[in-house]
CSV table of C-alpha atoms in Angstrom, one decimal:
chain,number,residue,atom,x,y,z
A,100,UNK,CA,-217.5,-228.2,16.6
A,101,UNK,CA,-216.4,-225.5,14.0
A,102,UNK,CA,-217.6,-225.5,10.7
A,103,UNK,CA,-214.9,-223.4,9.0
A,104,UNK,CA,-215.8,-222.7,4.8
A,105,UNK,CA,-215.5,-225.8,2.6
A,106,UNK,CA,-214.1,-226.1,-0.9
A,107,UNK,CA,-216.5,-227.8,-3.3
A,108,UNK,CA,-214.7,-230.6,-4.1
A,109,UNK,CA,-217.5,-231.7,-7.3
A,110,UNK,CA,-215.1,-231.0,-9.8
A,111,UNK,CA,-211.7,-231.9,-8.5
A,112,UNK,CA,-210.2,-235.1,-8.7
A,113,UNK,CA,-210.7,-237.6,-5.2
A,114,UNK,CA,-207.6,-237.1,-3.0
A,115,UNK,CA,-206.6,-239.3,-0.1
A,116,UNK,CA,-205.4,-237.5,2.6
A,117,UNK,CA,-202.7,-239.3,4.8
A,118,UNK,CA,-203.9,-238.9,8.5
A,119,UNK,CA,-201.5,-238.6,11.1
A,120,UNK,CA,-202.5,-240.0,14.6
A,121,UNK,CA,-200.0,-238.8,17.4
A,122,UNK,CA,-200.0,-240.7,20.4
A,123,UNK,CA,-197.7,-240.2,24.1
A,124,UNK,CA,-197.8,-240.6,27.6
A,125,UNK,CA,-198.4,-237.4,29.3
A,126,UNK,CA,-195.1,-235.5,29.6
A,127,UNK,CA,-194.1,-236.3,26.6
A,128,UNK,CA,-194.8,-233.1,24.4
A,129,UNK,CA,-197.0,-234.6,22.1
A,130,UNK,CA,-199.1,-231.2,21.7
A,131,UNK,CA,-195.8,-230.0,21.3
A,132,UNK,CA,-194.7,-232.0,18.3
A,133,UNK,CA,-198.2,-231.2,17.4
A,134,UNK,CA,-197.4,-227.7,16.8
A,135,UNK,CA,-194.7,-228.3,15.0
A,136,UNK,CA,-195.9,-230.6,12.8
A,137,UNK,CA,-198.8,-228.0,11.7
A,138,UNK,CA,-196.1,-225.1,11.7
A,139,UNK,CA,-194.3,-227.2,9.0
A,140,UNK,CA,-196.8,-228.0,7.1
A,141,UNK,CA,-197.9,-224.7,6.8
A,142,UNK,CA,-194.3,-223.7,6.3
A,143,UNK,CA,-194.3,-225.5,3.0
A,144,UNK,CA,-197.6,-224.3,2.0
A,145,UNK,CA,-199.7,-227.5,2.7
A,146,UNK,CA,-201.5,-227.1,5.7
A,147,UNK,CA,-203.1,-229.9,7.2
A,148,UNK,CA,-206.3,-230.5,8.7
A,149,UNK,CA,-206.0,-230.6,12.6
A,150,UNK,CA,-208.4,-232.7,15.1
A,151,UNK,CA,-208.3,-232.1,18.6
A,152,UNK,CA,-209.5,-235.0,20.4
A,153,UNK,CA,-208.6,-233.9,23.8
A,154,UNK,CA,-211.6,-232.2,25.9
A,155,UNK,CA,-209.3,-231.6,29.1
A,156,UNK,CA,-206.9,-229.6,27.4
A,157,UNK,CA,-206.5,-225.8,28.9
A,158,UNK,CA,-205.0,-224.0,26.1
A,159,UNK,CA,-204.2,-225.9,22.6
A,160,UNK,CA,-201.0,-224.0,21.0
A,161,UNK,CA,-202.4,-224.2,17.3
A,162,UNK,CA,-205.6,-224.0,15.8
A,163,UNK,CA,-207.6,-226.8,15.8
A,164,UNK,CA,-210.6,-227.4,12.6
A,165,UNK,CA,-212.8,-229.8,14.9
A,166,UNK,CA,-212.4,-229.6,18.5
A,167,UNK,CA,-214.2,-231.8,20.7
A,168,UNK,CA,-214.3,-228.9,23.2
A,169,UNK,CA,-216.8,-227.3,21.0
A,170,UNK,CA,-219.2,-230.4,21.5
A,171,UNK,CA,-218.7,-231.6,24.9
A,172,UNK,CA,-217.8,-229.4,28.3
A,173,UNK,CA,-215.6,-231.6,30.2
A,174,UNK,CA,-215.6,-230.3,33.5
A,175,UNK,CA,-219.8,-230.4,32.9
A,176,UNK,CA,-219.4,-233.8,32.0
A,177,UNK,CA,-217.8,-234.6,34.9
A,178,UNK,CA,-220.4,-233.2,37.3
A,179,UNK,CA,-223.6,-234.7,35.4
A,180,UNK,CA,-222.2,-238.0,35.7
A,181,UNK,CA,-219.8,-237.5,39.1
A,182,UNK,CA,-216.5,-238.6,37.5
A,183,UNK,CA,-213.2,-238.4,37.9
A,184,UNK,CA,-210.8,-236.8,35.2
A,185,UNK,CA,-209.9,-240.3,33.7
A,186,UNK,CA,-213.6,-241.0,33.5
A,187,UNK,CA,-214.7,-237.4,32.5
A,188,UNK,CA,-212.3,-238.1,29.6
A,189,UNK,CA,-213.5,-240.9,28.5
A,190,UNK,CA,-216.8,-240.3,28.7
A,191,UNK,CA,-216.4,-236.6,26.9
A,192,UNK,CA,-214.4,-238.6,24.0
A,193,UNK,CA,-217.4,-241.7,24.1
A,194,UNK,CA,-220.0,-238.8,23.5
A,195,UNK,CA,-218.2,-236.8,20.9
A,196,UNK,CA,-217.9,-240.9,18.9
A,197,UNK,CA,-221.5,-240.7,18.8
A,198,UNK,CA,-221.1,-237.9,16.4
A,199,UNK,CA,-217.9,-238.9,14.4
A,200,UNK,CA,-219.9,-239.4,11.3
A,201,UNK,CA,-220.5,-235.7,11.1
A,202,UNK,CA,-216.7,-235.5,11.7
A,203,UNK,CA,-215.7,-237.5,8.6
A,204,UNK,CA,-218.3,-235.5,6.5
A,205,UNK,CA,-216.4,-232.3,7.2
A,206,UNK,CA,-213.0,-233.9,6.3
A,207,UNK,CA,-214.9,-236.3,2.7
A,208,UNK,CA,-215.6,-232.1,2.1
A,209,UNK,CA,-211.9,-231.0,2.2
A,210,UNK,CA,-210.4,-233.9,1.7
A,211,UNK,CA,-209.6,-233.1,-1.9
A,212,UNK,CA,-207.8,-230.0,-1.4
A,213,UNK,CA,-205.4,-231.5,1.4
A,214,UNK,CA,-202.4,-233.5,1.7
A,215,UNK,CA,-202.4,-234.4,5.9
A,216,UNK,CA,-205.2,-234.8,8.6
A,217,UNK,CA,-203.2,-234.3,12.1
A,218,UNK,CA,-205.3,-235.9,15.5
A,219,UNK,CA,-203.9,-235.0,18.4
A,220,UNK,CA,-205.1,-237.4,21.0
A,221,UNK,CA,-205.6,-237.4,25.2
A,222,UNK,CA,-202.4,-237.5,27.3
A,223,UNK,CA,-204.2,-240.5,29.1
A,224,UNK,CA,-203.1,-242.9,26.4
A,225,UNK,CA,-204.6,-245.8,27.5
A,226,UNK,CA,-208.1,-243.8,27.3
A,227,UNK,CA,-208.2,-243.4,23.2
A,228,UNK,CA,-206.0,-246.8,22.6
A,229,UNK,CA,-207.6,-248.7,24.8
A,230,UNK,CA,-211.1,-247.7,24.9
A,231,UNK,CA,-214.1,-248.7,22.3
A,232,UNK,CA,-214.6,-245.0,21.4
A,233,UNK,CA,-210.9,-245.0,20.2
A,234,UNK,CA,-210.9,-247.7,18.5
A,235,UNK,CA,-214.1,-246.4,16.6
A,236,UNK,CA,-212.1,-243.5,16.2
A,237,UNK,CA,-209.3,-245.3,14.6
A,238,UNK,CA,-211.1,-247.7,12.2
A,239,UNK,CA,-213.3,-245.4,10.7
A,240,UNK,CA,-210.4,-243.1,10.3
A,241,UNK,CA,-208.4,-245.7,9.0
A,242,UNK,CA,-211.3,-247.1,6.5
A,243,UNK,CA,-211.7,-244.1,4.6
A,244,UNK,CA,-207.6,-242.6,4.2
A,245,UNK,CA,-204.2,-244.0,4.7
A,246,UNK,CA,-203.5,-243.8,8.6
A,247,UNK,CA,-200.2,-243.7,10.1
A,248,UNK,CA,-199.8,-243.7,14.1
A,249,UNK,CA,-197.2,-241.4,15.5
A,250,UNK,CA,-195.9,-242.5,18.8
A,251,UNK,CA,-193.7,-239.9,20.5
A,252,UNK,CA,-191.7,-240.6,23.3
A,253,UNK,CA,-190.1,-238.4,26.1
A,254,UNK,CA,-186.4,-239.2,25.2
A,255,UNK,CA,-184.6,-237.7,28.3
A,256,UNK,CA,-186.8,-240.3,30.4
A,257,UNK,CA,-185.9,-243.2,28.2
A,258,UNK,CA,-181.9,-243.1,28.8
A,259,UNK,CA,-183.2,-245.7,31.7
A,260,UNK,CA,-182.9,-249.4,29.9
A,261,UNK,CA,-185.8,-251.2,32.2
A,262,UNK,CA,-187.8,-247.4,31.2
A,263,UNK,CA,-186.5,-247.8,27.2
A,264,UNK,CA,-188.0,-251.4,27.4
A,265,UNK,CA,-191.5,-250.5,28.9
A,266,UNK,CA,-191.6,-247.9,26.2
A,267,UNK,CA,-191.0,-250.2,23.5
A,268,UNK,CA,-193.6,-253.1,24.8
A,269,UNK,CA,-196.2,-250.4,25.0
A,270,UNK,CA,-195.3,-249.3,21.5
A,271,UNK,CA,-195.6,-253.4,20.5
A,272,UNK,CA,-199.1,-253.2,22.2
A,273,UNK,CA,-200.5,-250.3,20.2
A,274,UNK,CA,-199.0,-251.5,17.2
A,275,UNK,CA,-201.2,-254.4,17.0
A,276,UNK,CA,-204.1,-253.2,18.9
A,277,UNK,CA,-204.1,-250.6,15.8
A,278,UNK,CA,-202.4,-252.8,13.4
A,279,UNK,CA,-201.1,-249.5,11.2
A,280,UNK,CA,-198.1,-248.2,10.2
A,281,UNK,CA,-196.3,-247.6,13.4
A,282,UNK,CA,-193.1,-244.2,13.8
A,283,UNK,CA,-191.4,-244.2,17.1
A,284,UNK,CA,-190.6,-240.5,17.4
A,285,UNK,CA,-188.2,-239.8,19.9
A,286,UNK,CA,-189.0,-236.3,21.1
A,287,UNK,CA,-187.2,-233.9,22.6
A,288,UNK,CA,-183.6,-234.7,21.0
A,289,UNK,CA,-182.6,-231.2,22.1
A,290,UNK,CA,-182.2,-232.1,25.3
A,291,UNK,CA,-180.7,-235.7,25.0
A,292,UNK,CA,-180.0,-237.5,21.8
A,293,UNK,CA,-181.9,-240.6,20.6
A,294,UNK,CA,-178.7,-242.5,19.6
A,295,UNK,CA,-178.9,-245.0,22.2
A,296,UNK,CA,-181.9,-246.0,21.6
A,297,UNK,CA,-181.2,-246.7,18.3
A,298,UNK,CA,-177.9,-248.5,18.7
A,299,UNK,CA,-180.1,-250.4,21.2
A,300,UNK,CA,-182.6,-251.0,18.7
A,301,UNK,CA,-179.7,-252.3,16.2
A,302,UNK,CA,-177.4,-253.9,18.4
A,303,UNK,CA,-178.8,-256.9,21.5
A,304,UNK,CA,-175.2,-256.5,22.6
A,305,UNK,CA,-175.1,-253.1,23.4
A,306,UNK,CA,-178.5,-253.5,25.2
A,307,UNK,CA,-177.2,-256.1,27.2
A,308,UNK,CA,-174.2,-254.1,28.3
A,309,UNK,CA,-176.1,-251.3,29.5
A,310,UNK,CA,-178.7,-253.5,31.3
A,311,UNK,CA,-175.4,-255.3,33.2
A,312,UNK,CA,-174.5,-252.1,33.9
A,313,UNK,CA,-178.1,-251.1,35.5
A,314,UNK,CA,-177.7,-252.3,39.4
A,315,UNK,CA,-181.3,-252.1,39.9
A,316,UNK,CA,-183.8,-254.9,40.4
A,317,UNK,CA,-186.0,-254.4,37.2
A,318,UNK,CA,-182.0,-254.3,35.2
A,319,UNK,CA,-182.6,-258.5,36.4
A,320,UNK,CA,-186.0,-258.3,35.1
A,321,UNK,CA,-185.1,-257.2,31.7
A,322,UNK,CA,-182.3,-259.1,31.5
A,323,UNK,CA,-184.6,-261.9,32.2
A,324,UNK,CA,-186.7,-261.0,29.5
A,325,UNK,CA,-184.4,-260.8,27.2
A,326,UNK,CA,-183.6,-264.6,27.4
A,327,UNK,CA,-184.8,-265.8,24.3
A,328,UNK,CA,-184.2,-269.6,23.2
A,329,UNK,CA,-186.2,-271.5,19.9
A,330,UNK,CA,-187.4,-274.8,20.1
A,331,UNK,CA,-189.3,-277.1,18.6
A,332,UNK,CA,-192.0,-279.1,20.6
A,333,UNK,CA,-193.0,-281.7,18.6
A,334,UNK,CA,-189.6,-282.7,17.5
A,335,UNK,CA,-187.9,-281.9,20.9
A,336,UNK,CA,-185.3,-279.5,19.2
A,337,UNK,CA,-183.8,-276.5,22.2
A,338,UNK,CA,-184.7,-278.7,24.9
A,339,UNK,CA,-181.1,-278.4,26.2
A,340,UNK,CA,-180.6,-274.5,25.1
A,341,UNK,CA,-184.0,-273.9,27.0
A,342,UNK,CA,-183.0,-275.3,30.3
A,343,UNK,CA,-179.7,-273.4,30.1
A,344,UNK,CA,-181.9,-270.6,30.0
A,345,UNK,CA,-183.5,-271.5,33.1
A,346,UNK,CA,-179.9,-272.0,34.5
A,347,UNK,CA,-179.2,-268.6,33.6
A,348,UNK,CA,-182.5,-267.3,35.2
A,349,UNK,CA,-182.3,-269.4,38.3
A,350,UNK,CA,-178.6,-267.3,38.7
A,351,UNK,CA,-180.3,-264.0,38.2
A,352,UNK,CA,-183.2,-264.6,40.1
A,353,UNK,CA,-180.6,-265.8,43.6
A,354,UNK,CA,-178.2,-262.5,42.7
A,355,UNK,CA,-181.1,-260.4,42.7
A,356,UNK,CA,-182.8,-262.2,45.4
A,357,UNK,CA,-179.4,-262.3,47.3
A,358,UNK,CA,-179.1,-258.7,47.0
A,359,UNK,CA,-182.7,-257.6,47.4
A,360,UNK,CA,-181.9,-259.4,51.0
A,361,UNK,CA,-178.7,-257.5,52.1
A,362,UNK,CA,-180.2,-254.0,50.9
A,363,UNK,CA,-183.6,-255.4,53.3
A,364,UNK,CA,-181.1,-255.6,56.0
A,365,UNK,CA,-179.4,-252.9,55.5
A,366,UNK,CA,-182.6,-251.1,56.0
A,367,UNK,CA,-184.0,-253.1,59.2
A,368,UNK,CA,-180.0,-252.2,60.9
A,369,UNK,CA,-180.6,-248.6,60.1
A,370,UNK,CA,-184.4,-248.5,61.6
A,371,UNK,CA,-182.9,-250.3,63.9
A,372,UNK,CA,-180.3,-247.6,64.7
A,373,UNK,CA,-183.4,-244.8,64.0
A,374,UNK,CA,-185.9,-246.3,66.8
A,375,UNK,CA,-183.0,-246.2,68.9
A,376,UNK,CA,-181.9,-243.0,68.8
A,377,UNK,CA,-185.5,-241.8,68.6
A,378,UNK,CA,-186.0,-243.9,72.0
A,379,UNK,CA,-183.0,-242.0,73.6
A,380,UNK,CA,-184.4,-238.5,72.3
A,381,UNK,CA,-187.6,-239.4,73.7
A,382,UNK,CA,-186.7,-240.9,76.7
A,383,UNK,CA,-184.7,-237.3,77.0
A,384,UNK,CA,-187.2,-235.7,76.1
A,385,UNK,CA,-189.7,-237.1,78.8
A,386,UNK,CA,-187.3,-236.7,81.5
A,387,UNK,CA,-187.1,-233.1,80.7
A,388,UNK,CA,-191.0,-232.6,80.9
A,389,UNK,CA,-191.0,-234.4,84.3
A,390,UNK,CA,-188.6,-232.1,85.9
A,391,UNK,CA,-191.0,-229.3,84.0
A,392,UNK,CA,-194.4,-230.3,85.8
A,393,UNK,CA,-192.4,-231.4,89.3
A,394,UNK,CA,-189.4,-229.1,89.7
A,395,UNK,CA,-186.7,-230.7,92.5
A,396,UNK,CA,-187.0,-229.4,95.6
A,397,UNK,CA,-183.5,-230.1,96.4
């Protein structure tokens, strides 16, 4: 863990720092946006105190204040305890928790003289949102300085409505498994533009229109998800809009059901049409080998 030179703080006035904790699925450049972040920051003269809580990360592309490669070896983690990388990481980040006082003692000593705190957090999301260590992580952060999560997604892989709608229930989850203030970043808007997703955001319509358009099964899925009725059920009220719901499911579930059946048999006709040209290419094949090992006299 490095100990670069504190500031005594003693006679300057308490200063909350806002801590920014980025979270993403692997892929989708969240170190990245990392980097930028602290290139900003330091563009305008206020650079930010950066965490690294990854320990299976090669090569970070800024500098890092506390880095939990400095306290625990990973890969030596992994051996001592015979893990896998999921469970080398979670480990690594449960042993460097057991520390995370020190942690907030070096940020209490610069806090004063800084405006951010920036945590870059494991590609294996579920490991820091999910975990006990992370959630340790969080509150204490979170007790001490206003905490904002960061959750950046991979835009380009998000143009996909069923893949936009896992993205945004996992955002839901960790928004009240943290319960901070939550920013969807959509990353990568050089390569594709987040205005769909924000029209889809703003507008159930449009949504809907793309998920009709969407042929595939988990397009019925979502569609089914998205039927939403209110009712009432001590006074009875949206009894009838409920069941029209179900109507409406009962239809999706038989289209995709009816469908799902005619793409099964167009599979089982073309195996069908595969074992039997295989059988002819074999049966070919075998005949050839005969003649090989017993030549025809004739």
């Amino acid at each position: 863990m490095s100990t670069d030179s504190f500031t005594d703080s003693s006679s300057q006035p308490q200063k909350r720092p806002t801590v920014l904790l980025c979270i993403g699925m692997a892929g989708s450049g969240k170190t990245t946006f990392m980097q930028r972040l602290n290139a900003h920051l330091h563009s305008v003269k206020k650079p930010p105190y950066v965490l690294n809580l990854d320990p299976a990360v090669t090569q970070l592309p800024f500098t890092a204040n506390i880095d939990i490669r400095d306290t625990v070896n990973y890969k030596e983690v992994m051996k001592q305890y015979n893990l896998g990388p999921n469970g080398g990481i979670l480990t690594s980040l449960n042993l460097f928790t057991t520390k995370f006082d020190q942690v907030l003692e070096f940020i209490s000593k610069r806090a004063p003289t800084l405006e951010h705190i920036i945590v870059d957090t494991p590609g294996q999301i579920e490991i820091f949102t999910w975990s006990a260590s992370g959630a340790i992580i969080t509150d204490a952060m979170a007790a001490t300085y206003p905490c904002v999560v960061a959750y950046v997604i991979d835009t380009p892989r998000t143009t996909s409505p069923a893949t936009f709608m896992s993205n945004m229930l996992y955002a839901c989850s960790i928004l009240y498994k943290t319960k901070l203030p939550f920013i969807l970043v959509f990353n990568k808007t050089d390569v594709v533009s987040h205005e769909f997703a924000v029209r889809w955001m703003t507008d159930f319509e449009t949504f809907q229109q793309a998920l009709q358009k969407d042929s595939s099964y988990m397009s019925s899925l979502m569609n089914s998800m998205c039927l939403v009725v209110g009712v009432s059920a001590i006074t009875g009220a949206g009894m009838d809009e409920f069941f029209k719901a179900v109507d409406e499911a009962v239809k999706e579930y038989e289209t995709a059901l009816n469908k799902a059946e005619r793409q099964e048999d167009k599979k089982q006709a073309q195996l069908t049409r595969l074992m039997k040209d295989m059988d002819v290419s074999d049966s070919s094949s075998r005949a050839g080998n005969i003649n090989n090992v017993y030549p025809s006299t004739i």
